[in-house]
GROMACS .gro file of C-alpha atoms in nm:
model
  258
    1MET     CA    1   0.000   0.000   0.000
    2LYS     CA    2   0.116   0.353  -0.072
    3LYS     CA    3   0.212   0.554   0.231
    4SER     CA    4   0.009   0.866   0.294
    5SER     CA    5   0.169   1.197   0.379
    6LYS     CA    6  -0.098   1.271   0.640
    7THR     CA    7  -0.064   1.158   1.000
    8ILE     CA    8  -0.184   0.804   1.061
    9SER     CA    9  -0.374   0.741   1.383
   10PRO     CA   10  -0.234   0.477   1.622
   11LEU     CA   11  -0.543   0.261   1.562
   12ARG     CA   12  -0.502   0.269   1.186
   13GLN     CA   13  -0.129   0.206   1.219
   14ARG     CA   14  -0.199  -0.100   1.432
   15MET     CA   15  -0.449  -0.230   1.179
   16LEU     CA   16  -0.196  -0.183   0.899
   17GLU     CA   17   0.060  -0.375   1.103
   18ASP     CA   18  -0.192  -0.652   1.178
   19MET     CA   19  -0.263  -0.692   0.807
   20ARG     CA   20   0.101  -0.673   0.711
   21MET     CA   21   0.213  -0.936   0.963
   22ARG     CA   22  -0.051  -1.170   0.819
   23LYS     CA   23   0.070  -1.087   0.468
   24LEU     CA   24  -0.270  -0.982   0.339
   25LYS     CA   25  -0.252  -0.871  -0.022
   26PRO     CA   26  -0.243  -0.495  -0.094
   27GLY     CA   27  -0.588  -0.506  -0.252
   28THR     CA   28  -0.732  -0.678   0.055
   29GLN     CA   29  -0.565  -0.426   0.285
   30SER     CA   30  -0.712  -0.134   0.088
   31SER     CA   31  -1.056  -0.295   0.097
   32TYR     CA   32  -1.039  -0.345   0.475
   33ILE     CA   33  -0.926   0.013   0.534
   34ARG     CA   34  -1.211   0.149   0.316
   35ALA     CA   35  -1.466  -0.051   0.516
   36VAL     CA   36  -1.343   0.084   0.850
   37GLU     CA   37  -1.328   0.439   0.710
   38ARG     CA   38  -1.688   0.415   0.588
   39LEU     CA   39  -1.800   0.289   0.929
   40SER     CA   40  -1.615   0.576   1.097
   41GLN     CA   41  -1.783   0.829   0.866
   42HIS     CA   42  -2.122   0.676   0.943
   43LEU     CA   43  -2.062   0.685   1.319
   44GLY     CA   44  -1.906   1.029   1.326
   45HIS     CA   45  -1.641   0.913   1.572
   46SER     CA   46  -1.359   0.661   1.610
   47PRO     CA   47  -1.480   0.306   1.534
   48HIS     CA   48  -1.303   0.158   1.838
   49THR     CA   49  -1.584   0.295   2.061
   50ALA     CA   50  -1.862   0.138   1.851
   51THR     CA   51  -2.112  -0.105   2.000
   52ALA     CA   52  -2.268  -0.416   1.850
   53GLU     CA   53  -2.586  -0.214   1.795
   54ASP     CA   54  -2.387   0.053   1.609
   55LEU     CA   55  -2.257  -0.211   1.367
   56ARG     CA   56  -2.606  -0.357   1.322
   57ASN     CA   57  -2.740  -0.011   1.234
   58PHE     CA   58  -2.448   0.040   0.996
   59GLN     CA   59  -2.536  -0.277   0.805
   60ILE     CA   60  -2.900  -0.170   0.790
   61HIS     CA   61  -2.782   0.165   0.650
   62LEU     CA   62  -2.577  -0.013   0.381
   63ALA     CA   63  -2.874  -0.228   0.280
   64ASP     CA   64  -3.115   0.069   0.274
   65THR     CA   65  -2.881   0.277   0.055
   66GLY     CA   66  -2.860   0.008  -0.212
   67VAL     CA   67  -2.513  -0.130  -0.144
   68SER     CA   68  -2.474  -0.467  -0.317
   69GLY     CA   69  -2.467  -0.793  -0.123
   70THR     CA   70  -2.112  -0.858  -0.241
   71THR     CA   71  -1.993  -0.524  -0.099
   72ILE     CA   72  -2.181  -0.575   0.228
   73ASN     CA   73  -2.016  -0.915   0.271
   74ALA     CA   74  -1.676  -0.758   0.205
   75TYR     CA   75  -1.747  -0.496   0.474
   76VAL     CA   76  -1.857  -0.765   0.719
   77THR     CA   77  -1.534  -0.959   0.662
   78ALA     CA   78  -1.324  -0.644   0.704
   79LEU     CA   79  -1.499  -0.535   1.024
   80ARG     CA   80  -1.472  -0.881   1.175
   81PHE     CA   81  -1.098  -0.867   1.114
   82PHE     CA   82  -1.072  -0.517   1.258
   83TYR     CA   83  -1.262  -0.587   1.580
   84LYS     CA   84  -1.123  -0.935   1.640
   85THR     CA   85  -0.759  -0.872   1.552
   86THR     CA   86  -0.692  -0.502   1.597
   87VAL     CA   87  -0.942  -0.394   1.864
   88GLY     CA   88  -0.954  -0.728   2.044
   89LYS     CA   89  -1.334  -0.727   2.085
   90PRO     CA   90  -1.475  -0.987   1.845
   91GLU     CA   91  -1.813  -0.988   2.022
   92ILE     CA   92  -1.890  -0.643   1.879
   93THR     CA   93  -1.949  -0.802   1.537
   94ASP     CA   94  -2.199  -1.060   1.667
   95LYS     CA   95  -2.493  -0.874   1.510
   96LEU     CA   96  -2.330  -0.843   1.169
   97SER     CA   97  -2.458  -1.093   0.916
   98SER     CA   98  -2.335  -1.208   0.576
   99VAL     CA   99  -2.603  -1.186   0.309
  100PRO     CA  100  -2.674  -1.439   0.032
  101VAL     CA  101  -2.548  -1.336  -0.308
  102PRO     CA  102  -2.706  -1.500  -0.613
  103ARG     CA  103  -2.452  -1.680  -0.828
  104LYS     CA  104  -2.491  -1.587  -1.192
  105VAL     CA  105  -2.363  -1.801  -1.476
  106PRO     CA  106  -2.135  -1.579  -1.690
  107HIS     CA  107  -2.229  -1.527  -2.054
  108VAL     CA  108  -1.916  -1.672  -2.210
  109LEU     CA  109  -1.787  -1.597  -2.558
  110ASN     CA  110  -1.801  -1.867  -2.823
  111THR     CA  111  -1.480  -1.971  -2.997
  112GLU     CA  112  -1.544  -1.736  -3.290
  113GLU     CA  113  -1.589  -1.441  -3.057
  114VAL     CA  114  -1.268  -1.527  -2.871
  115THR     CA  115  -1.086  -1.531  -3.204
  116GLN     CA  116  -1.236  -1.195  -3.297
  117LEU     CA  117  -1.132  -1.051  -2.959
  118LEU     CA  118  -0.772  -1.169  -2.998
  119GLU     CA  119  -0.750  -1.046  -3.357
  120ALA     CA  120  -0.882  -0.705  -3.248
  121THR     CA  121  -0.597  -0.674  -2.997
  122ILE     CA  122  -0.348  -0.480  -3.208
  123SER     CA  123  -0.044  -0.512  -2.977
  124ALA     CA  124   0.158  -0.836  -2.998
  125LYS     CA  125   0.222  -0.820  -2.623
  126TYR     CA  126  -0.142  -0.795  -2.528
  127ARG     CA  127  -0.252  -1.046  -2.790
  128ALA     CA  128  -0.009  -1.290  -2.631
  129ALA     CA  129  -0.128  -1.197  -2.281
  130LEU     CA  130  -0.496  -1.251  -2.364
  131SER     CA  131  -0.406  -1.574  -2.541
  132VAL     CA  132  -0.247  -1.697  -2.217
  133ALA     CA  133  -0.549  -1.588  -2.011
  134TYR     CA  134  -0.773  -1.792  -2.241
  135GLY     CA  135  -0.543  -2.078  -2.341
  136ALA     CA  136  -0.421  -2.153  -1.986
  137GLY     CA  137  -0.724  -2.037  -1.789
  138LEU     CA  138  -0.530  -1.790  -1.575
  139ARG     CA  139  -0.664  -1.521  -1.347
  140VAL     CA  140  -0.551  -1.172  -1.444
  141ASN     CA  141  -0.332  -1.135  -1.134
  142GLU     CA  142  -0.163  -1.466  -1.215
  143LEU     CA  143  -0.117  -1.353  -1.573
  144VAL     CA  144   0.066  -1.028  -1.498
  145HIS     CA  145   0.300  -1.200  -1.250
  146LEU     CA  146   0.428  -1.458  -1.500
  147ARG     CA  147   0.801  -1.451  -1.564
  148VAL     CA  148   0.983  -1.577  -1.873
  149CYS     CA  149   1.138  -1.855  -1.665
  150ASP     CA  150   0.788  -1.979  -1.572
  151ILE     CA  151   0.751  -2.126  -1.923
  152ASP     CA  152   0.848  -2.494  -1.917
  153SER     CA  153   0.849  -2.600  -2.283
  154LYS     CA  154   0.982  -2.949  -2.200
  155ARG     CA  155   0.692  -3.037  -1.973
  156MET     CA  156   0.453  -2.805  -2.162
  157VAL     CA  157   0.331  -2.624  -1.851
  158LEU     CA  158   0.327  -2.274  -1.709
  159TYR     CA  159   0.440  -2.233  -1.350
  160VAL     CA  160   0.199  -2.007  -1.161
  161CYS     CA  161   0.369  -1.870  -0.852
  162GLN     CA  162   0.151  -1.762  -0.559
  163GLY     CA  163  -0.184  -1.783  -0.732
  164LYS     CA  164  -0.517  -1.748  -0.553
  165GLY     CA  165  -0.483  -1.830  -0.187
  166GLY     CA  166  -0.104  -1.796  -0.209
  167ARG     CA  167  -0.073  -2.140  -0.370
  168ASP     CA  168   0.170  -2.236  -0.646
  169ARG     CA  169   0.035  -2.445  -0.933
  170TYR     CA  170   0.092  -2.547  -1.292
  171ALA     CA  171  -0.125  -2.450  -1.589
  172MET     CA  172  -0.142  -2.622  -1.925
  173LEU     CA  173   0.069  -2.493  -2.213
  174SER     CA  174  -0.050  -2.597  -2.557
  175PRO     CA  175   0.183  -2.604  -2.863
  176VAL     CA  176  -0.020  -2.320  -3.017
  177LEU     CA  177   0.020  -2.107  -2.705
  178LEU     CA  178   0.391  -2.186  -2.684
  179ASP     CA  179   0.433  -2.069  -3.044
  180ILE     CA  180   0.249  -1.743  -2.964
  181LEU     CA  181   0.477  -1.682  -2.665
  182ARG     CA  182   0.791  -1.756  -2.868
  183ARG     CA  183   0.683  -1.502  -3.127
  184TRP     CA  184   0.618  -1.248  -2.852
  185TRP     CA  185   0.966  -1.318  -2.710
  186VAL     CA  186   1.123  -1.234  -3.048
  187ILE     CA  187   0.921  -0.914  -3.084
  188GLY     CA  188   0.969  -0.807  -2.721
  189SER     CA  189   1.343  -0.875  -2.738
  190SER     CA  190   1.376  -0.659  -3.046
  191TYR     CA  191   1.247  -0.367  -2.836
  192SER     CA  192   1.475  -0.460  -2.541
  193LEU     CA  193   1.172  -0.537  -2.323
  194MET     CA  194   1.247  -0.899  -2.239
  195ARG     CA  195   1.486  -1.040  -1.982
  196LYS     CA  196   1.553  -1.412  -1.933
  197SER     CA  197   1.446  -1.390  -1.570
  198GLY     CA  198   1.219  -1.089  -1.617
  199TRP     CA  199   0.846  -1.042  -1.656
  200LEU     CA  200   0.674  -1.221  -1.941
  201PHE     CA  201   0.455  -0.913  -1.992
  202PRO     CA  202   0.657  -0.611  -1.876
  203GLY     CA  203   0.515  -0.262  -1.839
  204LEU     CA  204   0.657   0.052  -1.997
  205ASN     CA  205   0.943   0.007  -1.753
  206PRO     CA  206   1.067  -0.352  -1.806
  207ILE     CA  207   1.152  -0.375  -1.436
  208GLU     CA  208   0.778  -0.371  -1.358
  209HIS     CA  209   0.505  -0.599  -1.490
  210VAL     CA  210   0.203  -0.468  -1.675
  211SER     CA  211  -0.082  -0.378  -1.439
  212THR     CA  212  -0.408  -0.571  -1.405
  213ARG     CA  213  -0.593  -0.245  -1.468
  214HIS     CA  214  -0.420  -0.204  -1.803
  215ILE     CA  215  -0.505  -0.561  -1.903
  216ASN     CA  216  -0.869  -0.484  -1.822
  217ARG     CA  217  -0.854  -0.173  -2.038
  218VAL     CA  218  -0.700  -0.368  -2.326
  219VAL     CA  219  -0.976  -0.630  -2.310
  220HIS     CA  220  -1.250  -0.367  -2.315
  221GLU     CA  221  -1.092  -0.181  -2.607
  222ALA     CA  222  -1.054  -0.506  -2.805
  223ALA     CA  223  -1.417  -0.600  -2.735
  224ARG     CA  224  -1.532  -0.261  -2.867
  225SER     CA  225  -1.315  -0.296  -3.177
  226ALA     CA  226  -1.451  -0.646  -3.239
  227LYS     CA  227  -1.807  -0.516  -3.184
  228ILE     CA  228  -1.871  -0.777  -2.915
  229GLU     CA  229  -2.178  -0.668  -2.720
  230LYS     CA  230  -2.138  -0.914  -2.432
  231ARG     CA  231  -1.981  -0.788  -2.112
  232VAL     CA  232  -1.616  -0.889  -2.147
  233SER     CA  233  -1.338  -0.899  -1.888
  234PRO     CA  234  -1.007  -1.086  -1.847
  235HIS     CA  235  -1.176  -1.322  -1.600
  236LEU     CA  236  -1.438  -1.406  -1.862
  237LEU     CA  237  -1.159  -1.556  -2.074
  238ARG     CA  238  -1.091  -1.797  -1.785
  239HIS     CA  239  -1.458  -1.900  -1.792
  240CYS     CA  240  -1.434  -1.944  -2.170
  241PHE     CA  241  -1.134  -2.173  -2.120
  242ALA     CA  242  -1.333  -2.404  -1.892
  243THR     CA  243  -1.655  -2.389  -2.092
  244HIS     CA  244  -1.492  -2.463  -2.427
  245LEU     CA  245  -1.303  -2.760  -2.282
  246LEU     CA  246  -1.632  -2.894  -2.147
  247GLU     CA  247  -1.796  -2.847  -2.487
  248GLN     CA  248  -1.509  -3.045  -2.643
  249GLY     CA  249  -1.587  -3.340  -2.419
  250VAL     CA  250  -1.312  -3.299  -2.159
  251ASP     CA  251  -1.410  -3.459  -1.828
  252ILE     CA  252  -1.525  -3.194  -1.581
  253ARG     CA  253  -1.296  -3.337  -1.312
  254VAL     CA  254  -0.999  -3.284  -1.543
  255ILE     CA  255  -1.113  -2.925  -1.604
  256GLN     CA  256  -1.135  -2.866  -1.228
  257VAL     CA  257  -0.775  -2.981  -1.188
  258LEU     CA  258  -0.662  -2.759  -1.476
   0.00000   0.00000   0.00000
């Protein structure tokens, strides 16, 4: 997380330390801080003096103002962490309640639409990146953290370091995808972007990897260029990977492993 120039209260500093010592990801830390800040704004005073009834009223306020169930659940998780770990009063969150969130089946792209999306991606780097997201079924955060040395052409796998849940795993690497990555290596090397132990998809500064936000922007721009009206995101390509394998007759248990 970026350090702020303004003075940090002792309570906030302790929360930051609690999250850091547990190695929570920067995005999770930011989400937790936002939840506590919103509670503090609602209360009009420091959240460490809140009561269980205060938190109950806060959740009612979130529901009445149209906050989504997903966001409410994120706030509940954050506040439970704050009061249990930082404040040391877990009983204050007893009246908070997670809410059911309907699970929607994503509207995946068909194989022709995936092809159109990739062809509409004018940059070789991003065409290769989106090809990996689809061809290996990677999450966008896993994608941007790939290094050149994570490509194992002998075993035909991609090594995914510290994926979801902080777990390492392997993803499939097809001959077609390997060829795409080799072509990207040649192009990237010609622009002095590639390093043998560096990022597979570097940013403008080769020392840093491309950001997840930029990958999202690239996907949206390609979808507009391809005139795809479905709601498209990098994570949708992961769903397409699984769905298309299922349509090809691959056993669902094999897909789950992949």
